[in-house]
GROMACS .gro file of C-alpha atoms in nm:
model
  335
    1MET     CA    1  -3.903  -0.056   0.478
    2THR     CA    2  -3.733   0.286   0.371
    3SER     CA    3  -3.377   0.216   0.211
    4ASN     CA    4  -3.084   0.449   0.359
    5ALA     CA    5  -2.877   0.346   0.060
    6THR     CA    6  -2.851   0.700  -0.042
    7SER     CA    7  -2.721   0.815   0.278
    8ALA     CA    8  -2.538   0.542   0.442
    9HIS     CA    9  -2.220   0.503   0.237
   10PRO     CA   10  -2.087   0.116   0.273
   11ALA     CA   11  -1.752   0.191   0.343
   12THR     CA   12  -1.870   0.370   0.694
   13VAL     CA   13  -2.148   0.134   0.760
   14LEU     CA   14  -1.921  -0.175   0.725
   15LEU     CA   15  -1.551  -0.071   0.766
   16GLY     CA   16  -1.554   0.211   1.022
   17ALA     CA   17  -1.201   0.276   1.121
   18GLN     CA   18  -1.058   0.036   0.872
   19ALA     CA   19  -1.205   0.234   0.572
   20ALA     CA   20  -0.921   0.454   0.509
   21ALA     CA   21  -0.667   0.219   0.513
   22SER     CA   22  -0.832  -0.047   0.289
   23ARG     CA   23  -0.856   0.233   0.021
   24LEU     CA   24  -0.466   0.274  -0.038
   25PRO     CA   25  -0.369   0.200  -0.410
   26VAL     CA   26  -0.225  -0.173  -0.433
   27CYS     CA   27   0.072  -0.032  -0.615
   28ASP     CA   28   0.358   0.172  -0.475
   29HIS     CA   29   0.596   0.276  -0.730
   30TYR     CA   30   0.943   0.377  -0.588
   31SER     CA   31   1.203   0.601  -0.788
   32GLY     CA   32   1.488   0.811  -0.678
   33VAL     CA   33   1.689   0.958  -0.983
   34GLU     CA   34   1.559   1.280  -1.099
   35ALA     CA   35   1.464   1.191  -1.454
   36ARG     CA   36   1.292   0.875  -1.322
   37MET     CA   37   1.080   1.058  -1.023
   38LYS     CA   38   0.957   1.304  -1.302
   39LYS     CA   39   0.849   1.008  -1.542
   40SER     CA   40   0.691   0.829  -1.268
   41LEU     CA   41   0.478   1.147  -1.159
   42GLN     CA   42   0.412   1.198  -1.531
   43LEU     CA   43   0.280   0.850  -1.586
   44GLN     CA   44   0.056   0.837  -1.255
   45ALA     CA   45  -0.102   1.139  -1.395
   46GLU     CA   46  -0.151   0.952  -1.745
   47MET     CA   47  -0.290   0.645  -1.584
   48ALA     CA   48  -0.508   0.840  -1.344
   49ALA     CA   49  -0.667   1.016  -1.662
   50GLU     CA   50  -0.698   0.661  -1.824
   51PHE     CA   51  -0.884   0.521  -1.512
   52GLY     CA   52  -1.059   0.787  -1.387
   53HIS     CA   53  -0.891   0.808  -1.041
   54CYS     CA   54  -0.506   0.771  -0.915
   55VAL     CA   55  -0.404   0.383  -0.929
   56PHE     CA   56  -0.064   0.381  -0.787
   57ASP     CA   57   0.141   0.578  -0.523
   58VAL     CA   58   0.466   0.757  -0.625
   59THR     CA   59   0.744   0.709  -0.362
   60LEU     CA   60   1.015   0.964  -0.401
   61ASP     CA   61   1.317   0.779  -0.269
   62CYS     CA   62   1.596   0.948  -0.044
   63GLU     CA   63   1.749   0.629   0.105
   64ASP     CA   64   1.866   0.459  -0.201
   65GLY     CA   65   1.811   0.785  -0.439
   66ALA     CA   66   2.048   1.057  -0.275
   67PRO     CA   67   2.371   1.065  -0.367
   68VAL     CA   68   2.618   1.052  -0.098
   69GLY     CA   69   2.709   1.406   0.019
   70GLN     CA   70   2.408   1.547  -0.158
   71GLU     CA   71   2.119   1.439   0.095
   72ARG     CA   72   2.023   1.794   0.128
   73GLU     CA   73   2.017   1.881  -0.195
   74HIS     CA   74   1.798   1.555  -0.269
   75ALA     CA   75   1.560   1.631  -0.003
   76ARG     CA   76   1.493   1.972  -0.163
   77LEU     CA   77   1.431   1.817  -0.501
   78VAL     CA   78   1.179   1.579  -0.364
   79ALA     CA   79   1.018   1.856  -0.185
   80SER     CA   80   1.008   2.048  -0.516
   81LEU     CA   81   0.850   1.767  -0.697
   82ALA     CA   82   0.593   1.712  -0.445
   83LEU     CA   83   0.487   2.043  -0.441
   84ASN     CA   84   0.455   2.086  -0.807
   85ALA     CA   85   0.267   1.713  -0.866
   86ALA     CA   86  -0.046   1.717  -1.062
   87GLU     CA   87  -0.366   1.773  -0.854
   88GLY     CA   88  -0.496   1.459  -0.711
   89ALA     CA   89  -0.160   1.287  -0.719
   90ARG     CA   90  -0.061   1.065  -0.456
   91VAL     CA   91   0.314   1.144  -0.387
   92ALA     CA   92   0.525   0.995  -0.078
   93ALA     CA   93   0.871   1.015   0.035
   94ARG     CA   94   1.112   0.758   0.167
   95VAL     CA   95   1.335   0.937   0.386
   96HIS     CA   96   1.668   0.796   0.560
   97THR     CA   97   1.667   0.562   0.840
   98VAL     CA   98   1.605   0.744   1.163
   99ASP     CA   99   1.971   0.685   1.291
  100HIS     CA  100   2.110   0.828   0.969
  101ALA     CA  101   2.246   1.187   0.981
  102ALA     CA  102   2.024   1.301   0.709
  103PHE     CA  103   1.712   1.193   0.881
  104ALA     CA  104   1.624   1.532   1.053
  105ASN     CA  105   1.699   1.746   0.745
  106ASP     CA  106   1.485   1.509   0.536
  107MET     CA  107   1.191   1.525   0.775
  108ALA     CA  108   1.228   1.907   0.822
  109THR     CA  109   1.261   1.950   0.439
  110ILE     CA  110   1.018   1.714   0.282
  111ALA     CA  111   0.734   1.690   0.566
  112GLY     CA  112   0.788   2.063   0.683
  113GLU     CA  113   0.802   2.194   0.315
  114ALA     CA  114   0.546   1.970   0.130
  115GLY     CA  115   0.364   1.782   0.393
  116HIS     CA  116   0.037   1.889   0.262
  117ARG     CA  117   0.092   1.748  -0.083
  118LEU     CA  118   0.201   1.411   0.066
  119SER     CA  119   0.007   1.083   0.113
  120HIS     CA  120   0.278   0.949   0.375
  121ILE     CA  121   0.642   0.908   0.482
  122MET     CA  122   0.807   0.584   0.436
  123VAL     CA  123   1.066   0.511   0.721
  124PRO     CA  124   1.307   0.215   0.621
  125LYS     CA  125   1.470  -0.042   0.870
  126VAL     CA  126   1.228   0.024   1.150
  127GLU     CA  127   1.316  -0.198   1.419
  128SER     CA  128   1.092  -0.118   1.700
  129VAL     CA  129   0.809   0.113   1.810
  130ASP     CA  130   1.089   0.341   1.957
  131ASP     CA  131   1.167   0.415   1.578
  132VAL     CA  132   0.830   0.484   1.500
  133LEU     CA  133   0.813   0.733   1.784
  134HIS     CA  134   1.124   0.893   1.676
  135ALA     CA  135   0.965   0.950   1.323
  136GLU     CA  136   0.652   1.073   1.474
  137LYS     CA  137   0.822   1.333   1.660
  138ALA     CA  138   0.995   1.440   1.377
  139LEU     CA  139   0.687   1.469   1.196
  140LEU     CA  140   0.526   1.680   1.487
  141ALA     CA  141   0.832   1.913   1.463
  142ALA     CA  142   0.782   1.946   1.084
  143SER     CA  143   0.398   2.055   1.164
  144ALA     CA  144   0.295   1.753   0.963
  145GLY     CA  145   0.123   1.569   1.207
  146HIS     CA  146  -0.138   1.464   1.000
  147LEU     CA  147   0.091   1.250   0.782
  148PRO     CA  148   0.058   0.846   0.826
  149LEU     CA  149   0.395   0.644   0.852
  150HIS     CA  150   0.451   0.351   0.642
  151VAL     CA  151   0.740   0.165   0.781
  152LEU     CA  152   0.984  -0.088   0.623
  153ILE     CA  153   1.090  -0.400   0.818
  154GLU     CA  154   1.410  -0.556   0.701
  155SER     CA  155   1.547  -0.782   1.023
  156PRO     CA  156   1.439  -1.085   1.211
  157ALA     CA  157   1.408  -0.863   1.529
  158ALA     CA  158   1.187  -0.643   1.340
  159VAL     CA  159   0.984  -0.905   1.224
  160HIS     CA  160   0.952  -1.037   1.605
  161ARG     CA  161   0.797  -0.705   1.684
  162ALA     CA  162   0.562  -0.672   1.383
  163PHE     CA  163   0.246  -0.686   1.603
  164GLU     CA  164   0.364  -0.396   1.839
  165ILE     CA  165   0.467  -0.186   1.526
  166ALA     CA  166   0.154  -0.249   1.358
  167ALA     CA  167  -0.040  -0.165   1.671
  168HIS     CA  168   0.082   0.198   1.670
  169PRO     CA  169  -0.208   0.432   1.545
  170ARG     CA  170   0.055   0.642   1.333
  171VAL     CA  171   0.123   0.342   1.129
  172GLN     CA  172  -0.081   0.299   0.833
  173SER     CA  173   0.123   0.032   0.632
  174ILE     CA  174   0.416  -0.221   0.675
  175SER     CA  175   0.640  -0.322   0.411
  176PHE     CA  176   0.875  -0.613   0.403
  177GLY     CA  177   1.232  -0.562   0.316
  178LEU     CA  178   1.345  -0.900   0.139
  179MET     CA  179   1.693  -0.832   0.052
  180ASP     CA  180   1.813  -0.682   0.371
  181PHE     CA  181   1.619  -0.954   0.572
  182VAL     CA  182   1.799  -1.241   0.397
  183SER     CA  183   2.151  -1.049   0.445
  184ALA     CA  184   2.032  -1.039   0.814
  185HIS     CA  185   2.088  -1.406   0.824
  186GLY     CA  186   2.456  -1.424   0.772
  187GLY     CA  187   2.452  -1.679   0.499
  188ALA     CA  188   2.192  -1.896   0.676
  189ILE     CA  189   1.938  -1.824   0.395
  190PRO     CA  190   2.060  -1.846   0.044
  191SER     CA  191   2.058  -1.596  -0.224
  192SER     CA  192   1.802  -1.783  -0.433
  193ALA     CA  193   1.556  -1.668  -0.158
  194MET     CA  194   1.568  -1.314  -0.305
  195GLY     CA  195   1.459  -1.424  -0.631
  196SER     CA  196   1.080  -1.404  -0.740
  197ARG     CA  197   1.046  -1.806  -0.678
  198GLY     CA  198   1.267  -1.854  -0.416
  199GLN     CA  199   1.126  -1.597  -0.182
  200PHE     CA  200   0.788  -1.789  -0.177
  201GLU     CA  201   0.971  -2.114  -0.100
  202HIS     CA  202   1.232  -2.070   0.167
  203PRO     CA  203   1.050  -2.133   0.517
  204LEU     CA  204   1.212  -1.840   0.721
  205VAL     CA  205   1.127  -1.595   0.418
  206VAL     CA  206   0.760  -1.714   0.404
  207ARG     CA  207   0.733  -1.714   0.782
  208ALA     CA  208   0.811  -1.340   0.815
  209LYS     CA  209   0.574  -1.245   0.499
  210LEU     CA  210   0.291  -1.435   0.711
  211GLU     CA  211   0.398  -1.281   1.014
  212ILE     CA  212   0.376  -0.913   0.885
  213ALA     CA  213   0.049  -0.978   0.690
  214ALA     CA  214  -0.103  -1.128   1.021
  215ALA     CA  215   0.002  -0.828   1.224
  216CYS     CA  216  -0.134  -0.597   0.985
  217HIS     CA  217  -0.444  -0.764   0.945
  218ALA     CA  218  -0.463  -0.750   1.326
  219HIS     CA  219  -0.440  -0.400   1.351
  220GLY     CA  220  -0.636  -0.266   1.056
  221LYS     CA  221  -0.305  -0.190   0.839
  222VAL     CA  222  -0.218  -0.254   0.507
  223PRO     CA  223   0.049  -0.511   0.441
  224SER     CA  224   0.298  -0.405   0.133
  225HIS     CA  225   0.466  -0.697  -0.045
  226CYS     CA  226   0.857  -0.670  -0.126
  227VAL     CA  227   1.018  -0.593  -0.458
  228VAL     CA  228   1.070  -0.838  -0.770
  229THR     CA  229   1.415  -0.747  -0.870
  230GLU     CA  230   1.363  -0.923  -1.223
  231PHE     CA  231   1.168  -0.619  -1.359
  232SER     CA  232   1.219  -0.717  -1.723
  233ASP     CA  233   1.043  -1.068  -1.671
  234THR     CA  234   0.655  -0.969  -1.657
  235ALA     CA  235   0.561  -1.346  -1.632
  236ALA     CA  236   0.781  -1.362  -1.279
  237MET     CA  237   0.636  -1.030  -1.145
  238GLN     CA  238   0.294  -1.148  -1.234
  239ALA     CA  239   0.333  -1.484  -1.064
  240ALA     CA  240   0.475  -1.322  -0.764
  241ALA     CA  241   0.202  -1.035  -0.723
  242THR     CA  242  -0.064  -1.325  -0.744
  243ARG     CA  243   0.109  -1.547  -0.499
  244ALA     CA  244   0.174  -1.238  -0.271
  245SER     CA  245  -0.227  -1.178  -0.306
  246ALA     CA  246  -0.391  -1.475  -0.325
  247GLU     CA  247  -0.162  -1.698  -0.065
  248LEU     CA  248  -0.015  -1.433   0.160
  249GLY     CA  249  -0.279  -1.177   0.226
  250TYR     CA  250  -0.093  -0.863   0.095
  251THR     CA  251  -0.315  -0.623  -0.052
  252ARG     CA  252  -0.037  -0.376  -0.192
  253MET     CA  253   0.294  -0.426  -0.355
  254TRP     CA  254   0.612  -0.227  -0.453
  255SER     CA  255   0.717  -0.162  -0.772
  256ILE     CA  256   1.060  -0.061  -0.875
  257HIS     CA  257   1.003  -0.026  -1.250
  258PRO     CA  258   0.735   0.113  -1.468
  259GLY     CA  259   0.669  -0.207  -1.665
  260GLN     CA  260   0.578  -0.364  -1.300
  261ILE     CA  261   0.269  -0.131  -1.250
  262ARG     CA  262   0.019  -0.293  -1.472
  263PRO     CA  263   0.123  -0.661  -1.362
  264ILE     CA  264   0.072  -0.568  -1.017
  265LEU     CA  265  -0.275  -0.412  -1.090
  266GLN     CA  266  -0.383  -0.707  -1.294
  267ALA     CA  267  -0.283  -0.970  -0.998
  268PHE     CA  268  -0.430  -0.787  -0.729
  269ALA     CA  269  -0.790  -0.724  -0.913
  270PRO     CA  270  -1.069  -0.953  -0.842
  271GLN     CA  271  -1.214  -1.145  -1.125
  272GLN     CA  272  -1.479  -1.015  -1.314
  273ASP     CA  273  -1.741  -1.273  -1.196
  274GLU     CA  274  -1.650  -1.213  -0.831
  275ILE     CA  275  -1.708  -0.828  -0.900
  276ALA     CA  276  -2.056  -0.892  -1.037
  277LEU     CA  277  -2.151  -1.126  -0.743
  278SER     CA  278  -2.031  -0.885  -0.481
  279ALA     CA  279  -2.220  -0.592  -0.635
  280ARG     CA  280  -2.515  -0.781  -0.674
  281ILE     CA  281  -2.519  -0.879  -0.292
  282ILE     CA  282  -2.384  -0.527  -0.198
  283ALA     CA  283  -2.661  -0.356  -0.383
  284ALA     CA  284  -2.915  -0.583  -0.209
  285ALA     CA  285  -2.773  -0.523   0.110
  286ALA     CA  286  -2.801  -0.164   0.081
  287GLN     CA  287  -3.155  -0.198  -0.028
  288ALA     CA  288  -3.224  -0.399   0.294
  289ASP     CA  289  -3.064  -0.110   0.504
  290TRP     CA  290  -2.788  -0.360   0.567
  291ALA     CA  291  -3.014  -0.627   0.732
  292PRO     CA  292  -2.945  -1.003   0.665
  293ILE     CA  293  -3.071  -1.088   0.309
  294SER     CA  294  -3.073  -1.430   0.117
  295HIS     CA  295  -2.932  -1.436  -0.200
  296ASP     CA  296  -2.919  -1.762  -0.467
  297GLY     CA  297  -3.037  -1.946  -0.179
  298SER     CA  298  -2.721  -1.827   0.085
  299LEU     CA  299  -2.759  -1.625   0.375
  300HIS     CA  300  -2.553  -1.302   0.389
  301ASP     CA  301  -2.510  -1.049   0.686
  302ARG     CA  302  -2.270  -0.776   0.778
  303ALA     CA  303  -1.984  -1.005   0.796
  304SER     CA  304  -2.023  -1.120   0.423
  305TYR     CA  305  -2.109  -0.764   0.331
  306ARG     CA  306  -1.762  -0.653   0.449
  307TYR     CA  307  -1.582  -0.910   0.233
  308TYR     CA  308  -1.787  -0.801  -0.059
  309TRP     CA  309  -1.756  -0.436  -0.036
  310GLN     CA  310  -1.409  -0.482  -0.004
  311VAL     CA  311  -1.379  -0.661  -0.335
  312LEU     CA  312  -1.550  -0.389  -0.470
  313GLU     CA  313  -1.301  -0.158  -0.317
  314ARG     CA  314  -1.019  -0.354  -0.447
  315ALA     CA  315  -1.168  -0.349  -0.800
  316HIS     CA  316  -1.171   0.007  -0.805
  317GLN     CA  317  -0.827   0.070  -0.663
  318THR     CA  318  -0.714  -0.176  -0.977
  319GLY     CA  319  -0.925   0.014  -1.257
  320ARG     CA  320  -1.183  -0.236  -1.302
  321THR     CA  321  -1.507  -0.126  -1.430
  322LEU     CA  322  -1.790  -0.166  -1.161
  323PRO     CA  323  -2.145  -0.281  -1.239
  324PRO     CA  324  -2.376   0.035  -1.242
  325GLU     CA  325  -2.551  -0.059  -0.935
  326VAL     CA  326  -2.241   0.017  -0.712
  327ALA     CA  327  -2.055   0.242  -0.935
  328HIS     CA  328  -2.218   0.557  -0.776
  329TRP     CA  329  -2.065   0.492  -0.434
  330PHE     CA  330  -1.714   0.530  -0.581
  331ALA     CA  331  -1.788   0.877  -0.735
  332SER     CA  332  -1.835   1.011  -0.390
  333PRO     CA  333  -1.572   1.160  -0.155
  334HIS     CA  334  -1.549   0.825   0.037
  335ALA     CA  335  -1.412   0.670  -0.270
   0.00000   0.00000   0.00000
């Protein structure tokens, strides 16, 4: 049998349309004050040099970052920072809600002037597909129709519509807005559910997280887990990120402090023995032109190959060293 390993990239063979979404960095770091936005971009460049590729997104924030009355100036600042980011940087922008007076200008300025340097636009407080359509129309008007939308779901009604929202082709990722979700219940959910521990214990909060994760996975989109506000508590951050990944099916998480980035990378990274096993199976599968194989007495085919390839992608995303038999695939444009 002649191997097609050199011509058929695993991401194309195994994942197809889901390949692009699966390669999003596992950490999305938010900052909105000018000095912190600049430091975030600098840190991104430093860690990209350390790991050999970009390991987290920087989302420049207009919703919470823009001083009241200075929304236009802040949008221009965000566009300027995106335009001047380092080559290979992954920079996004969170705009105001679609019903906010500043939304149209945010989109025209940021997407219109810097759309070619952005990885995506984040739209907060999305309630329905109509909001997605509104944002998509603004992208097209700004000649930024290539940009994907990331959306933030923050209410019980929006959670109810999560599957419809995830189905829209423009949506690449859905995030969960914990604090607004709790507040939307009018005191029916205690404030403890906004903490790093309580958000994994209250049934309504856990149900919402699971609904969003399920909707994303049903449509090949990326579920992004909410913030941990105790930013100085590294152990709490690590524990929350681990539970979000291992128990709730999230493949991405927000950071609101530079100290949270590495704990998120650590929590979302596969174990080294799983990386090694995945590399052996994928290398053998490629050698067999992706036909079924037997490995250590177990049968593997494309169903299990997809899983093991995704382990390797996650290892790459989180800065782990990959075994030589698979590392070459991550030096290609596909990676």
